[in-house]
Amino acid sequence: MNLIIIVSVVLLTIAIMAMIKSHMSKKPTDSVLRQRAVLNSQAQLTISRLKEILVGSTVLAQVSFDALLTTKYSHTRNKYKSMVADFVILNQDYQVVAIVAVDDANPSIKRIKQDRYQDELLQMAGYRVYRYRGVPDHQQLRMDFHSKSEVDHHFEDYAVQAPTNMKAYQTDTSLLLNS
C-alpha cells in the first residue's frame, strides 16, 4: 500500500512537472492588433489651425528627426533617432520652413529639458522651431507666421526663433554639445 502511494505521488509529480514545462516552453502569443488614431484631439485641432493660417503650405504631423537631420557619425545619430517632431511646415517647393511643437499645458521639469534639447538639435541644424504650451490659438499662429508681412508668406527671411510666450525654453547650446 505504501508502494502504491509512493508511486502515485511520483507519477503525479512527474505529470505536474511536464505540464509546467510545456506551459513555459510555449511562445507567448501576440495580442490582437487594433487600429489607433493617428492624431489625438489636440494634434487634430493644431493641424487644422496650421492649415487655415498657412494656406499654400504643407503641414506634416509626427515626423521623425531621422527625416529632418543627418550626421556623419552614428553616435550622434543615436541622440535623436527616437525623437519625433509634432508638425513640420513645408513651403510650395517642399522645403522645411518651420517646425511646430505642442507641449502639454503643465509639462514636468524633465519634459521641459527634453523639449529644450530637441529644440537645440533642430536649431543647430538651421530649423526654425515654434513651441507652444497647449493648442496654439489662431492669433498666436498669425503673429508667429505672418508677422513680417503677407508678401513674405514663403518664410524666406525668418530668423531661427522661439515664440515670445515660451522664453522659459531658451537655453545655452553649449549644454547640448557636452551631452
mmCIF file of C-alpha atoms in Angstrom:
data_model
loop_
_atom_site.group_PDB
_atom_site.id
_atom_site.type_symbol
_atom_site.label_atom_id
_atom_site.label_comp_id
_atom_site.label_asym_id
_atom_site.label_seq_id
_atom_site.Cartn_x
_atom_site.Cartn_y
_atom_site.Cartn_z
ATOM 1 C CA MET A 1 0.000 0.000 0.000
ATOM 2 C CA ASN A 2 2.862 2.357 0.815
ATOM 3 C CA LEU A 3 4.368 1.465 -2.534
ATOM 4 C CA ILE A 4 1.148 2.467 -4.319
ATOM 5 C CA ILE A 5 1.110 5.830 -2.523
ATOM 6 C CA ILE A 6 4.776 6.491 -3.320
ATOM 7 C CA VAL A 7 4.304 5.552 -6.996
ATOM 8 C CA SER A 8 1.173 7.729 -7.192
ATOM 9 C CA VAL A 9 2.985 10.732 -5.690
ATOM 10 C CA VAL A 10 5.952 10.256 -8.062
ATOM 11 C CA LEU A 11 3.649 9.951 -11.106
ATOM 12 C CA LEU A 12 1.653 12.987 -10.010
ATOM 13 C CA THR A 13 4.868 14.985 -9.525
ATOM 14 C CA ILE A 14 6.119 13.964 -12.986
ATOM 15 C CA ALA A 15 2.780 14.921 -14.554
ATOM 16 C CA ILE A 16 2.784 18.324 -12.843
ATOM 17 C CA MET A 17 6.386 18.977 -13.893
ATOM 18 C CA ALA A 18 5.573 18.025 -17.501
ATOM 19 C CA MET A 19 2.595 20.394 -17.545
ATOM 20 C CA ILE A 20 4.684 23.235 -16.131
ATOM 21 C CA LYS A 21 7.465 22.587 -18.658
ATOM 22 C CA SER A 22 5.075 22.506 -21.613
ATOM 23 C CA HIS A 23 3.358 25.674 -20.432
ATOM 24 C CA MET A 24 6.672 27.517 -20.016
ATOM 25 C CA SER A 25 8.057 26.366 -23.367
ATOM 26 C CA LYS A 26 5.115 27.798 -25.296
ATOM 27 C CA LYS A 27 5.914 31.007 -27.097
ATOM 28 C CA PRO A 28 3.961 33.974 -25.817
ATOM 29 C CA THR A 29 1.029 34.746 -28.024
ATOM 30 C CA ASP A 30 0.591 38.184 -29.521
ATOM 31 C CA SER A 31 -2.373 40.272 -28.611
ATOM 32 C CA VAL A 32 -4.927 41.285 -31.191
ATOM 33 C CA LEU A 33 -3.880 44.249 -33.329
ATOM 34 C CA ARG A 34 -6.272 47.165 -33.394
ATOM 35 C CA GLN A 35 -6.433 50.444 -35.243
ATOM 36 C CA ARG A 36 -5.306 53.536 -33.439
ATOM 37 C CA ALA A 37 -5.991 57.203 -34.106
ATOM 38 C CA VAL A 38 -3.005 58.796 -35.829
ATOM 39 C CA LEU A 39 -3.627 62.165 -34.174
ATOM 40 C CA ASN A 40 -5.121 62.878 -30.775
ATOM 41 C CA SER A 41 -7.696 65.654 -30.427
ATOM 42 C CA GLN A 42 -5.048 68.251 -29.503
ATOM 43 C CA ALA A 43 -2.987 67.403 -32.602
ATOM 44 C CA GLN A 44 -6.082 67.403 -34.832
ATOM 45 C CA LEU A 45 -7.024 70.889 -33.682
ATOM 46 C CA THR A 46 -3.456 72.157 -34.090
ATOM 47 C CA ILE A 47 -3.042 70.777 -37.613
ATOM 48 C CA SER A 48 -6.401 72.256 -38.628
ATOM 49 C CA ARG A 49 -5.361 75.684 -37.367
ATOM 50 C CA LEU A 50 -1.959 75.474 -39.036
ATOM 51 C CA LYS A 51 -3.591 74.598 -42.364
ATOM 52 C CA GLU A 52 -6.031 77.513 -42.007
ATOM 53 C CA ILE A 53 -3.265 80.012 -41.268
ATOM 54 C CA LEU A 54 -0.625 78.648 -43.657
ATOM 55 C CA VAL A 55 -2.613 78.382 -46.885
ATOM 56 C CA GLY A 56 -0.420 77.028 -49.667
ATOM 57 C CA SER A 57 1.924 75.274 -47.256
ATOM 58 C CA THR A 58 2.027 71.570 -46.496
ATOM 59 C CA VAL A 59 1.692 70.548 -42.858
ATOM 60 C CA LEU A 60 3.086 67.155 -41.847
ATOM 61 C CA ALA A 61 2.474 65.529 -38.470
ATOM 62 C CA GLN A 62 4.726 63.276 -36.383
ATOM 63 C CA VAL A 63 7.881 63.492 -38.491
ATOM 64 C CA SER A 64 10.911 61.528 -37.328
ATOM 65 C CA PHE A 65 14.049 63.528 -36.593
ATOM 66 C CA ASP A 66 15.826 60.992 -38.826
ATOM 67 C CA ALA A 67 13.886 62.504 -41.734
ATOM 68 C CA LEU A 68 14.944 66.023 -40.697
ATOM 69 C CA LEU A 69 18.554 65.574 -39.576
ATOM 70 C CA THR A 70 21.626 63.818 -40.838
ATOM 71 C CA THR A 71 25.092 63.383 -39.412
ATOM 72 C CA LYS A 72 28.323 61.639 -40.240
ATOM 73 C CA TYR A 73 28.608 59.667 -37.008
ATOM 74 C CA SER A 74 26.214 57.052 -35.688
ATOM 75 C CA HIS A 75 26.829 58.036 -32.046
ATOM 76 C CA THR A 76 25.478 61.491 -32.887
ATOM 77 C CA ARG A 77 22.512 59.986 -34.739
ATOM 78 C CA ASN A 78 21.711 57.865 -31.694
ATOM 79 C CA LYS A 79 20.994 61.074 -29.758
ATOM 80 C CA TYR A 80 17.937 61.826 -31.878
ATOM 81 C CA LYS A 81 16.917 58.580 -33.580
ATOM 82 C CA SER A 82 13.785 58.075 -31.468
ATOM 83 C CA MET A 83 12.654 61.718 -31.484
ATOM 84 C CA VAL A 84 9.634 62.958 -33.419
ATOM 85 C CA ALA A 85 8.647 66.496 -34.429
ATOM 86 C CA ASP A 86 4.974 67.253 -33.808
ATOM 87 C CA PHE A 87 4.460 69.264 -37.019
ATOM 88 C CA VAL A 88 6.682 70.214 -39.941
ATOM 89 C CA ILE A 89 5.700 73.084 -42.244
ATOM 90 C CA LEU A 90 6.810 72.816 -45.887
ATOM 91 C CA ASN A 91 6.721 75.574 -48.490
ATOM 92 C CA GLN A 92 5.427 75.066 -52.033
ATOM 93 C CA ASP A 93 8.828 73.639 -53.032
ATOM 94 C CA TYR A 94 8.543 71.081 -50.204
ATOM 95 C CA GLN A 95 11.394 72.638 -48.245
ATOM 96 C CA VAL A 96 11.094 72.719 -44.457
ATOM 97 C CA VAL A 97 10.363 76.258 -43.305
ATOM 98 C CA ALA A 98 9.424 75.663 -39.668
ATOM 99 C CA ILE A 99 8.858 73.035 -37.042
ATOM 100 C CA VAL A 100 5.973 73.379 -34.600
ATOM 101 C CA ALA A 101 5.991 71.628 -31.238
ATOM 102 C CA VAL A 102 2.980 71.472 -28.939
ATOM 103 C CA ASP A 103 3.506 70.679 -25.263
ATOM 104 C CA ASP A 104 1.141 69.673 -22.518
ATOM 105 C CA ALA A 105 -0.321 72.543 -20.542
ATOM 106 C CA ASN A 106 1.757 71.586 -17.481
ATOM 107 C CA PRO A 107 4.952 69.815 -18.570
ATOM 108 C CA SER A 108 7.287 68.314 -15.992
ATOM 109 C CA ILE A 109 10.802 69.674 -15.472
ATOM 110 C CA LYS A 110 12.199 66.561 -17.160
ATOM 111 C CA ARG A 111 9.907 67.084 -20.159
ATOM 112 C CA ILE A 112 10.914 70.751 -20.398
ATOM 113 C CA LYS A 113 14.590 69.717 -20.515
ATOM 114 C CA GLN A 114 13.873 67.119 -23.205
ATOM 115 C CA ASP A 115 11.938 69.680 -25.243
ATOM 116 C CA ARG A 116 14.755 72.194 -24.885
ATOM 117 C CA TYR A 117 17.253 69.577 -26.066
ATOM 118 C CA GLN A 118 15.102 68.762 -29.108
ATOM 119 C CA ASP A 119 14.744 72.459 -29.966
ATOM 120 C CA GLU A 120 18.502 72.940 -29.739
ATOM 121 C CA LEU A 121 19.167 69.984 -32.037
ATOM 122 C CA LEU A 122 16.785 71.352 -34.645
ATOM 123 C CA GLN A 123 18.069 74.906 -34.326
ATOM 124 C CA MET A 124 21.688 73.744 -34.654
ATOM 125 C CA ALA A 125 20.679 72.198 -37.986
ATOM 126 C CA GLY A 126 19.177 75.544 -39.031
ATOM 127 C CA TYR A 127 15.482 74.912 -38.482
ATOM 128 C CA ARG A 128 13.011 77.453 -37.098
ATOM 129 C CA VAL A 129 11.251 75.994 -34.073
ATOM 130 C CA TYR A 130 7.978 77.290 -32.649
ATOM 131 C CA ARG A 131 6.964 75.707 -29.349
ATOM 132 C CA TYR A 132 3.556 76.212 -27.746
ATOM 133 C CA ARG A 133 2.022 75.147 -24.467
ATOM 134 C CA GLY A 134 -1.256 73.588 -25.413
ATOM 135 C CA VAL A 135 -3.028 74.115 -28.713
ATOM 136 C CA PRO A 136 -1.940 77.468 -30.195
ATOM 137 C CA ASP A 137 -4.754 79.877 -30.968
ATOM 138 C CA HIS A 138 -5.266 81.480 -34.382
ATOM 139 C CA GLN A 139 -3.962 84.848 -33.233
ATOM 140 C CA GLN A 140 -0.673 83.411 -31.923
ATOM 141 C CA LEU A 141 -0.119 81.447 -35.128
ATOM 142 C CA ARG A 142 -0.804 84.532 -37.252
ATOM 143 C CA MET A 143 1.620 86.585 -35.166
ATOM 144 C CA ASP A 144 4.352 83.955 -35.417
ATOM 145 C CA PHE A 145 3.959 83.102 -39.099
ATOM 146 C CA HIS A 146 2.709 86.339 -40.652
ATOM 147 C CA SER A 147 4.430 88.944 -38.506
ATOM 148 C CA LYS A 148 6.793 90.111 -41.288
ATOM 149 C CA SER A 149 4.163 90.725 -43.990
ATOM 150 C CA GLU A 150 1.753 88.898 -46.249
ATOM 151 C CA VAL A 151 4.286 89.188 -49.087
ATOM 152 C CA ASP A 152 6.738 87.170 -47.042
ATOM 153 C CA HIS A 153 4.411 84.163 -46.846
ATOM 154 C CA HIS A 154 7.152 81.828 -48.111
ATOM 155 C CA PHE A 155 9.154 82.342 -44.888
ATOM 156 C CA GLU A 156 12.494 83.096 -46.622
ATOM 157 C CA ASP A 157 13.573 85.833 -44.207
ATOM 158 C CA TYR A 158 12.511 84.303 -40.897
ATOM 159 C CA ALA A 159 15.198 84.051 -38.244
ATOM 160 C CA VAL A 160 15.547 80.974 -36.077
ATOM 161 C CA GLN A 161 13.296 81.814 -33.175
ATOM 162 C CA ALA A 162 11.078 80.533 -30.434
ATOM 163 C CA PRO A 163 7.682 82.074 -29.780
ATOM 164 C CA THR A 164 7.761 85.018 -27.404
ATOM 165 C CA ASN A 165 5.460 83.276 -24.950
ATOM 166 C CA MET A 166 7.926 80.399 -24.452
ATOM 167 C CA LYS A 167 11.089 82.187 -23.271
ATOM 168 C CA ALA A 168 11.363 79.636 -20.453
ATOM 169 C CA TYR A 169 12.612 77.153 -23.037
ATOM 170 C CA GLN A 170 15.598 79.217 -24.211
ATOM 171 C CA THR A 171 18.941 77.828 -23.072
ATOM 172 C CA ASP A 172 22.628 77.756 -23.744
ATOM 173 C CA THR A 173 23.501 75.434 -26.652
ATOM 174 C CA SER A 174 26.823 74.551 -25.017
ATOM 175 C CA LEU A 175 24.850 72.129 -22.829
ATOM 176 C CA LEU A 176 23.855 70.238 -25.947
ATOM 177 C CA LEU A 177 27.387 69.909 -27.250
ATOM 178 C CA ASN A 178 28.588 68.430 -23.969
ATOM 179 C CA SER A 179 25.891 65.759 -23.725
#
